[in-house]
Amino acid sequence: MLIEARTDLLLVDEIHLMNHATIAGEELSDHLKYFTEHLPATFVYAGINVEHSALFAGIRGSQLAGRCVLIRTGPFPLNAEWRSLVASLEGTLRLHQHEPGTLVRLSKYLHQRTGGIIGSLSHLIRAAAVTAILDGSERITRSALTTIRIDHSSESTQSGQPTPRRSAG
């Protein structure tokens, strides 16, 4: 089916969760090996700290390692690409009172809050949008963003202090 659909890119996320010590992990490894040998496609495996996991351990792990190039990534730097990412996320908002460009103007603040991590940025904007819908403001402002709690990692890197939580009521 993938060949008939002319699939030329396969993305496999959460690869760090694959465990060769389980039957399911062995079967998944065998399937991925089969696919790489029989599909004319590029495979991208994404995971966290894969070099420190058991992903490349043992026979199956070394077979997988022999088919992969490890590319370490990190947080986005505060640059035009980051602003473009913020603009893309802002472009998906469907808030009636939100002023386009607000989040792009807050790119530096958003980078400081999230440490340049896409998942943290996405969570922050999504939570702010949900809050804006629930409170009826239908817009995201910097003051609204400061009330949103995000992941522990991002919050602990910004001045050592967690973001204050909005009181209920």
Coordinates of N, CA and C in Angstrom, one line a residue:
M1 N 0.8 -1.2 0.0 CA 0.0 0.0 0.0 C 0.9 1.3 0.0
L2 N 1.9 1.3 0.8 CA 2.8 2.4 0.8 C 3.5 2.7 -0.5
I3 N 3.9 1.6 -1.2 CA 4.5 1.7 -2.5 C 3.5 2.2 -3.5
E4 N 2.3 1.7 -3.5 CA 1.2 2.2 -4.4 C 0.9 3.6 -4.2
A5 N 1.0 4.1 -2.9 CA 0.7 5.5 -2.6 C 1.9 6.4 -2.9
R6 N 2.9 5.7 -3.3 CA 4.2 6.5 -3.6 C 4.7 7.3 -2.4
T7 N 4.6 6.6 -1.3 CA 5.1 7.2 0.0 C 6.6 7.4 -0.1
D8 N 7.1 8.6 0.1 CA 8.5 8.8 0.0 C 9.1 9.3 1.3
L9 N 8.3 9.5 2.3 CA 8.8 9.9 3.6 C 7.9 9.3 4.7
L10 N 8.6 8.6 5.7 CA 7.9 8.0 6.8 C 8.5 8.6 8.1
L11 N 7.6 9.2 8.9 CA 8.1 9.7 10.2 C 7.6 8.8 11.3
V12 N 8.5 8.4 12.1 CA 8.2 7.5 13.3 C 8.6 8.3 14.5
D13 N 7.6 8.7 15.3 CA 7.9 9.5 16.5 C 7.9 8.6 17.7
E14 N 8.5 9.1 18.8 CA 8.6 8.4 20.1 C 9.4 7.1 20.0
I15 N 10.4 7.1 19.1 CA 11.2 5.9 18.9 C 12.0 5.4 20.1
H16 N 12.2 6.4 21.0 CA 12.9 6.0 22.3 C 12.1 5.1 23.2
L17 N 10.8 4.9 22.9 CA 10.0 4.0 23.7 C 10.1 2.6 23.2
M18 N 10.7 2.4 22.0 CA 10.9 1.0 21.5 C 11.8 0.2 22.4
N19 N 11.3 -1.0 22.9 CA 12.1 -1.8 23.8 C 12.3 -3.1 23.1
H20 N 13.6 -3.4 22.7 CA 13.9 -4.7 22.1 C 13.8 -5.9 23.0
A21 N 13.7 -5.6 24.3 CA 13.6 -6.7 25.3 C 12.2 -7.3 25.4
T22 N 11.2 -6.7 24.7 CA 9.9 -7.2 24.7 C 9.5 -7.8 23.3
I23 N 8.5 -8.7 23.3 CA 8.1 -9.3 22.0 C 7.6 -8.2 21.0
A24 N 6.8 -7.2 21.6 CA 6.3 -6.2 20.8 C 7.4 -5.3 20.2
G25 N 8.5 -5.0 21.0 CA 9.6 -4.3 20.6 C 10.4 -5.0 19.5
E26 N 10.6 -6.3 19.7 CA 11.3 -7.1 18.6 C 10.5 -7.1 17.3
E27 N 9.2 -7.2 17.4 CA 8.3 -7.2 16.2 C 8.4 -5.9 15.5
L28 N 8.3 -4.8 16.3 CA 8.4 -3.5 15.7 C 9.7 -3.3 15.0
S29 N 10.8 -3.7 15.6 CA 12.1 -3.5 15.1 C 12.2 -4.3 13.7
D30 N 11.7 -5.5 13.7 CA 11.7 -6.4 12.5 C 10.9 -5.7 11.4
H31 N 9.7 -5.1 11.8 CA 8.9 -4.4 10.8 C 9.6 -3.2 10.2
L32 N 10.2 -2.4 11.1 CA 11.0 -1.3 10.6 C 12.1 -1.7 9.7
K33 N 12.8 -2.7 10.0 CA 13.9 -3.2 9.2 C 13.4 -3.7 7.8
Y34 N 12.3 -4.4 7.8 CA 11.7 -4.8 6.6 C 11.3 -3.6 5.7
F35 N 10.6 -2.6 6.3 CA 10.2 -1.4 5.6 C 11.4 -0.7 5.0
T36 N 12.5 -0.6 5.7 CA 13.7 0.1 5.2 C 14.3 -0.6 4.0
E37 N 14.2 -1.9 4.0 CA 14.7 -2.8 3.0 C 13.9 -2.8 1.7
H38 N 12.6 -2.6 1.9 CA 11.6 -2.8 0.8 C 10.9 -1.6 0.3
L39 N 11.0 -0.5 1.0 CA 10.3 0.7 0.6 C 11.3 1.8 0.1
P40 N 11.0 2.3 -1.1 CA 11.9 3.4 -1.6 C 11.5 4.7 -1.0
A41 N 11.8 4.9 0.4 CA 11.4 6.0 1.1 C 12.5 6.5 2.1
T42 N 12.4 7.7 2.5 CA 13.3 8.2 3.6 C 12.6 8.0 4.9
F43 N 13.3 7.5 5.9 CA 12.7 7.2 7.2 C 13.3 8.2 8.2
V44 N 12.5 8.8 8.9 CA 12.9 9.8 10.0 C 12.3 9.2 11.3
Y45 N 13.3 8.9 12.2 CA 12.9 8.4 13.5 C 13.1 9.5 14.5
A46 N 12.2 9.9 15.3 CA 12.3 11.0 16.2 C 12.1 10.4 17.7
G47 N 13.0 10.9 18.5 CA 12.9 10.4 19.9 C 13.8 11.3 20.8
I48 N 13.6 11.1 22.1 CA 14.4 11.8 23.1 C 15.5 11.0 23.6
N49 N 16.7 11.6 23.6 CA 17.9 10.9 24.2 C 18.1 9.5 23.7
V50 N 17.9 9.3 22.4 CA 18.0 7.9 21.9 C 19.3 7.3 22.1
E51 N 20.4 8.1 22.1 CA 21.7 7.6 22.2 C 21.9 7.0 23.7
H52 N 21.1 7.4 24.6 CA 21.2 6.9 26.0 C 20.2 5.9 26.3
S53 N 19.3 5.6 25.4 CA 18.3 4.5 25.6 C 18.8 3.2 25.1
A54 N 18.1 2.2 25.2 CA 18.5 0.8 24.8 C 18.1 0.6 23.3
L55 N 17.7 1.7 22.6 CA 17.3 1.6 21.2 C 18.4 0.9 20.3
F56 N 19.6 1.3 20.5 CA 20.7 0.8 19.7 C 21.5 -0.4 20.3
A57 N 20.9 -1.0 21.4 CA 21.6 -2.1 22.1 C 21.2 -3.4 21.5
G58 N 22.0 -4.4 21.6 CA 21.8 -5.7 21.2 C 21.8 -5.9 19.7
I59 N 21.5 -7.1 19.2 CA 21.5 -7.3 17.8 C 20.6 -6.5 17.0
R60 N 19.3 -6.4 17.4 CA 18.3 -5.6 16.7 C 18.7 -4.1 16.8
G61 N 19.2 -3.7 17.9 CA 19.6 -2.3 18.1 C 20.8 -1.9 17.2
S62 N 21.7 -2.8 17.0 CA 22.9 -2.5 16.2 C 22.4 -2.6 14.7
Q63 N 21.5 -3.4 14.3 CA 20.9 -3.4 13.0 C 20.3 -2.0 12.7
L64 N 19.5 -1.6 13.6 CA 18.8 -0.3 13.5 C 19.9 0.9 13.4
A65 N 20.9 0.8 14.3 CA 21.9 1.8 14.3 C 22.7 1.8 13.0
G66 N 22.8 0.7 12.3 CA 23.5 0.6 11.1 C 22.7 1.2 9.9
R67 N 21.4 1.5 10.1 CA 20.6 2.1 9.1 C 20.2 3.6 9.4
C68 N 20.8 4.1 10.4 CA 20.4 5.5 10.9 C 21.6 6.4 11.0
V69 N 21.4 7.6 10.7 CA 22.3 8.7 11.0 C 21.7 9.5 12.2
L70 N 22.4 9.6 13.3 CA 21.9 10.4 14.4 C 22.1 11.9 14.2
I71 N 21.0 12.6 14.3 CA 21.1 14.1 14.2 C 20.6 14.6 15.5
R72 N 21.4 15.2 16.3 CA 21.0 15.8 17.6 C 20.4 17.1 17.3
T73 N 19.3 17.4 17.9 CA 18.6 18.7 17.8 C 18.5 19.3 19.2
G74 N 18.1 20.5 19.2 CA 18.0 21.2 20.4 C 16.9 22.3 20.3
P75 N 16.8 23.1 21.3 CA 15.9 24.2 21.2 C 16.1 25.1 20.0
F76 N 15.1 25.8 19.6 CA 15.2 26.8 18.5 C 15.9 28.0 19.1
P77 N 16.9 28.6 18.3 CA 17.4 29.8 18.8 C 16.4 31.0 18.5
L78 N 16.6 32.1 19.2 CA 15.8 33.2 18.9 C 16.2 33.9 17.7
N79 N 15.6 33.6 16.6 CA 15.9 34.1 15.3 C 14.7 34.2 14.4
A80 N 14.9 34.4 13.1 CA 13.8 34.5 12.2 C 13.0 33.2 12.1
E81 N 13.7 32.1 12.2 CA 13.0 30.8 12.1 C 12.0 30.7 13.3
W82 N 12.4 31.1 14.5 CA 11.6 31.1 15.7 C 10.4 32.0 15.5
R83 N 10.6 33.2 15.0 CA 9.5 34.1 14.7 C 8.5 33.5 13.7
S84 N 9.1 32.8 12.7 CA 8.2 32.2 11.7 C 7.4 31.1 12.3
L85 N 8.0 30.3 13.2 CA 7.2 29.3 13.9 C 6.1 29.9 14.7
V86 N 6.4 31.0 15.4 CA 5.4 31.7 16.2 C 4.3 32.2 15.3
A87 N 4.6 32.7 14.2 CA 3.7 33.3 13.2 C 2.8 32.1 12.7
S88 N 3.4 31.0 12.4 CA 2.6 29.8 11.9 C 1.6 29.4 13.0
L89 N 2.0 29.3 14.2 CA 1.0 28.9 15.3 C 0.0 30.0 15.5
E90 N 0.4 31.2 15.4 CA -0.6 32.3 15.6 C -1.6 32.3 14.4
G91 N -1.2 31.9 13.2 CA -2.0 31.9 12.1 C -3.1 30.8 12.2
T92 N -3.0 29.8 13.1 CA -4.0 28.8 13.2 C -5.1 29.2 14.2
L93 N -4.9 30.3 15.0 CA -5.8 30.7 16.0 C -7.1 31.2 15.3
R94 N -8.2 30.9 15.9 CA -9.5 31.3 15.4 C -10.2 32.1 16.6
L95 N -9.5 33.1 17.1 CA -10.1 33.8 18.2 C -10.7 35.1 17.6
H96 N -11.9 35.5 17.9 CA -12.6 36.6 17.3 C -12.0 38.0 17.6
Q97 N -11.3 38.1 18.8 CA -10.8 39.5 19.1 C -9.3 39.5 19.1
H98 N -8.6 38.4 18.7 CA -7.2 38.4 18.7 C -6.6 39.3 17.6
E99 N -5.7 40.1 17.9 CA -5.0 41.0 16.9 C -3.9 40.2 16.3
P100 N -4.0 40.0 15.0 CA -2.9 39.3 14.3 C -1.5 40.0 14.5
G101 N -0.5 39.2 14.7 CA 0.8 39.8 14.9 C 1.2 40.0 16.4
T102 N 0.2 39.8 17.3 CA 0.5 40.0 18.7 C 1.5 39.0 19.2
L103 N 1.4 37.7 18.8 CA 2.3 36.7 19.3 C 3.7 36.9 18.6
V104 N 3.7 37.3 17.4 CA 5.0 37.5 16.7 C 5.7 38.6 17.4
R105 N 5.0 39.7 17.8 CA 5.7 40.8 18.6 C 6.2 40.3 19.9
L106 N 5.6 39.2 20.4 CA 6.0 38.6 21.7 C 7.0 37.5 21.6
S107 N 7.6 37.4 20.4 CA 8.5 36.2 20.1 C 9.6 36.1 21.2
K108 N 10.2 37.2 21.5 CA 11.3 37.1 22.5 C 10.8 36.6 23.9
Y109 N 9.6 37.1 24.3 CA 9.0 36.7 25.6 C 8.7 35.2 25.5
L110 N 8.1 34.8 24.4 CA 7.7 33.4 24.2 C 8.9 32.5 24.2
H111 N 10.0 33.0 23.6 CA 11.3 32.2 23.6 C 11.8 32.1 25.1
Q112 N 11.8 33.1 25.8 CA 12.2 33.1 27.2 C 11.3 32.1 28.0
R113 N 10.0 32.2 27.8 CA 9.1 31.3 28.6 C 9.3 29.8 28.3
T114 N 9.6 29.5 27.0 CA 9.6 28.1 26.6 C 11.0 27.6 26.4
G115 N 12.0 28.4 26.4 CA 13.4 27.9 26.2 C 13.6 27.5 24.7
G116 N 12.7 27.9 23.8 CA 12.8 27.6 22.4 C 12.3 26.2 22.1
I117 N 11.6 25.6 22.9 CA 11.1 24.2 22.7 C 9.7 24.3 22.1
I118 N 9.5 23.6 20.9 CA 8.3 23.7 20.2 C 7.1 23.2 21.0
G119 N 7.3 22.0 21.7 CA 6.2 21.5 22.5 C 5.7 22.4 23.6
S120 N 6.6 23.1 24.2 CA 6.3 24.1 25.3 C 5.6 25.3 24.6
L121 N 6.1 25.7 23.5 CA 5.4 26.9 22.8 C 4.0 26.5 22.4
S122 N 3.8 25.3 21.8 CA 2.5 24.9 21.4 C 1.6 24.8 22.5
H123 N 2.0 24.2 23.6 CA 1.2 24.1 24.8 C 0.8 25.4 25.4
L124 N 1.7 26.3 25.4 CA 1.5 27.7 26.0 C 0.4 28.4 25.1
I125 N 0.6 28.4 23.8 CA -0.4 29.1 22.9 C -1.7 28.4 23.0
R126 N -1.8 27.1 22.9 CA -3.0 26.3 23.0 C -3.8 26.6 24.3
A127 N -3.1 26.5 25.4 CA -3.7 26.8 26.7 C -4.2 28.2 26.8
A128 N -3.4 29.2 26.3 CA -3.9 30.6 26.3 C -5.1 30.7 25.4
A129 N -5.2 30.1 24.3 CA -6.4 30.1 23.4 C -7.6 29.5 24.1
V130 N -7.4 28.4 24.7 CA -8.6 27.8 25.4 C -9.0 28.7 26.5
T131 N -8.1 29.3 27.3 CA -8.5 30.2 28.3 C -9.2 31.4 27.8
A132 N -8.7 31.9 26.6 CA -9.4 33.1 26.0 C -10.8 32.8 25.6
I133 N -11.0 31.6 25.1 CA -12.4 31.2 24.7 C -13.3 31.0 26.0
L134 N -12.7 30.4 27.0 CA -13.5 30.2 28.2 C -13.8 31.5 29.0
D135 N -12.9 32.4 29.0 CA -13.2 33.7 29.7 C -13.9 34.7 28.9
G136 N -14.1 34.4 27.6 CA -14.8 35.3 26.7 C -14.0 36.4 26.1
S137 N -12.7 36.5 26.4 CA -11.9 37.6 25.8 C -11.6 37.4 24.4
E138 N -11.5 36.1 24.0 CA -11.3 35.7 22.6 C -10.0 36.4 22.0
R139 N -9.0 36.6 22.9 CA -7.7 37.1 22.4 C -6.6 36.7 23.4
I140 N -5.4 36.7 22.9 CA -4.2 36.3 23.7 C -3.4 37.6 23.8
T141 N -3.1 37.9 25.1 CA -2.2 39.0 25.4 C -1.0 38.5 26.3
R142 N 0.0 39.3 26.4 CA 1.1 39.0 27.3 C 0.6 38.7 28.7
S143 N -0.2 39.5 29.2 CA -0.7 39.3 30.6 C -1.4 38.0 30.7
A144 N -2.2 37.6 29.7 CA -2.9 36.3 29.7 C -1.9 35.2 29.7
L145 N -0.8 35.4 28.8 CA 0.2 34.3 28.7 C 0.9 34.1 30.1
T146 N 1.1 35.2 30.8 CA 1.8 35.0 32.1 C 1.1 34.2 33.1
T147 N -0.2 34.0 32.9 CA -1.0 33.2 33.9 C -1.0 31.7 33.6
I148 N -0.5 31.4 32.4 CA -0.5 30.0 31.9 C 0.7 29.2 32.4
R149 N 0.5 28.1 33.1 CA 1.6 27.3 33.5 C 1.9 26.3 32.4
I150 N 3.2 26.1 32.2 CA 3.6 25.2 31.1 C 4.5 24.1 31.8
D151 N 5.2 23.3 31.0 CA 5.9 22.2 31.5 C 7.0 22.6 32.5
H152 N 7.3 21.7 33.4 CA 8.2 21.9 34.5 C 9.6 22.3 34.0
S153 N 10.1 21.7 32.9 CA 11.4 22.0 32.4 C 11.5 23.5 32.0
S154 N 10.5 23.9 31.2 CA 10.5 25.3 30.8 C 10.3 26.3 31.9
E155 N 9.5 26.0 32.9 CA 9.2 26.9 34.0 C 10.4 27.0 34.9
S156 N 11.2 25.9 35.1 CA 12.3 25.9 36.0 C 13.5 26.6 35.4
T157 N 13.6 26.8 34.1 CA 14.7 27.4 33.4 C 14.5 28.9 33.4
Q158 N 13.4 29.5 33.6 CA 13.1 30.9 33.6 C 13.2 31.5 35.0
S159 N 14.4 32.0 35.3 CA 14.6 32.7 36.6 C 14.4 31.9 37.8
G160 N 14.3 30.6 37.6 CA 14.2 29.7 38.8 C 12.8 29.7 39.4
Q161 N 11.9 30.5 38.9 CA 10.6 30.7 39.6 C 9.5 30.1 38.7
P162 N 8.6 29.3 39.2 CA 7.5 28.9 38.4 C 6.5 30.1 38.1
T163 N 5.8 30.0 37.0 CA 4.9 31.0 36.6 C 3.7 31.0 37.6
P164 N 3.3 32.1 38.1 CA 2.1 32.1 39.0 C 0.9 31.6 38.3
R165 N 0.1 30.8 39.0 CA -1.1 30.3 38.5 C -2.3 31.2 38.8
R166 N -3.2 31.3 37.8 CA -4.4 32.1 37.9 C -5.2 31.5 39.0
S167 N -5.7 32.3 39.9 CA -6.6 31.8 40.9 C -7.9 31.4 40.4
A168 N -8.5 30.3 40.9 CA -9.8 29.9 40.4 C -10.9 30.9 41.0
G169 N -11.8 31.3 40.1 CA -12.9 32.1 40.6 C -12.8 33.5 40.2

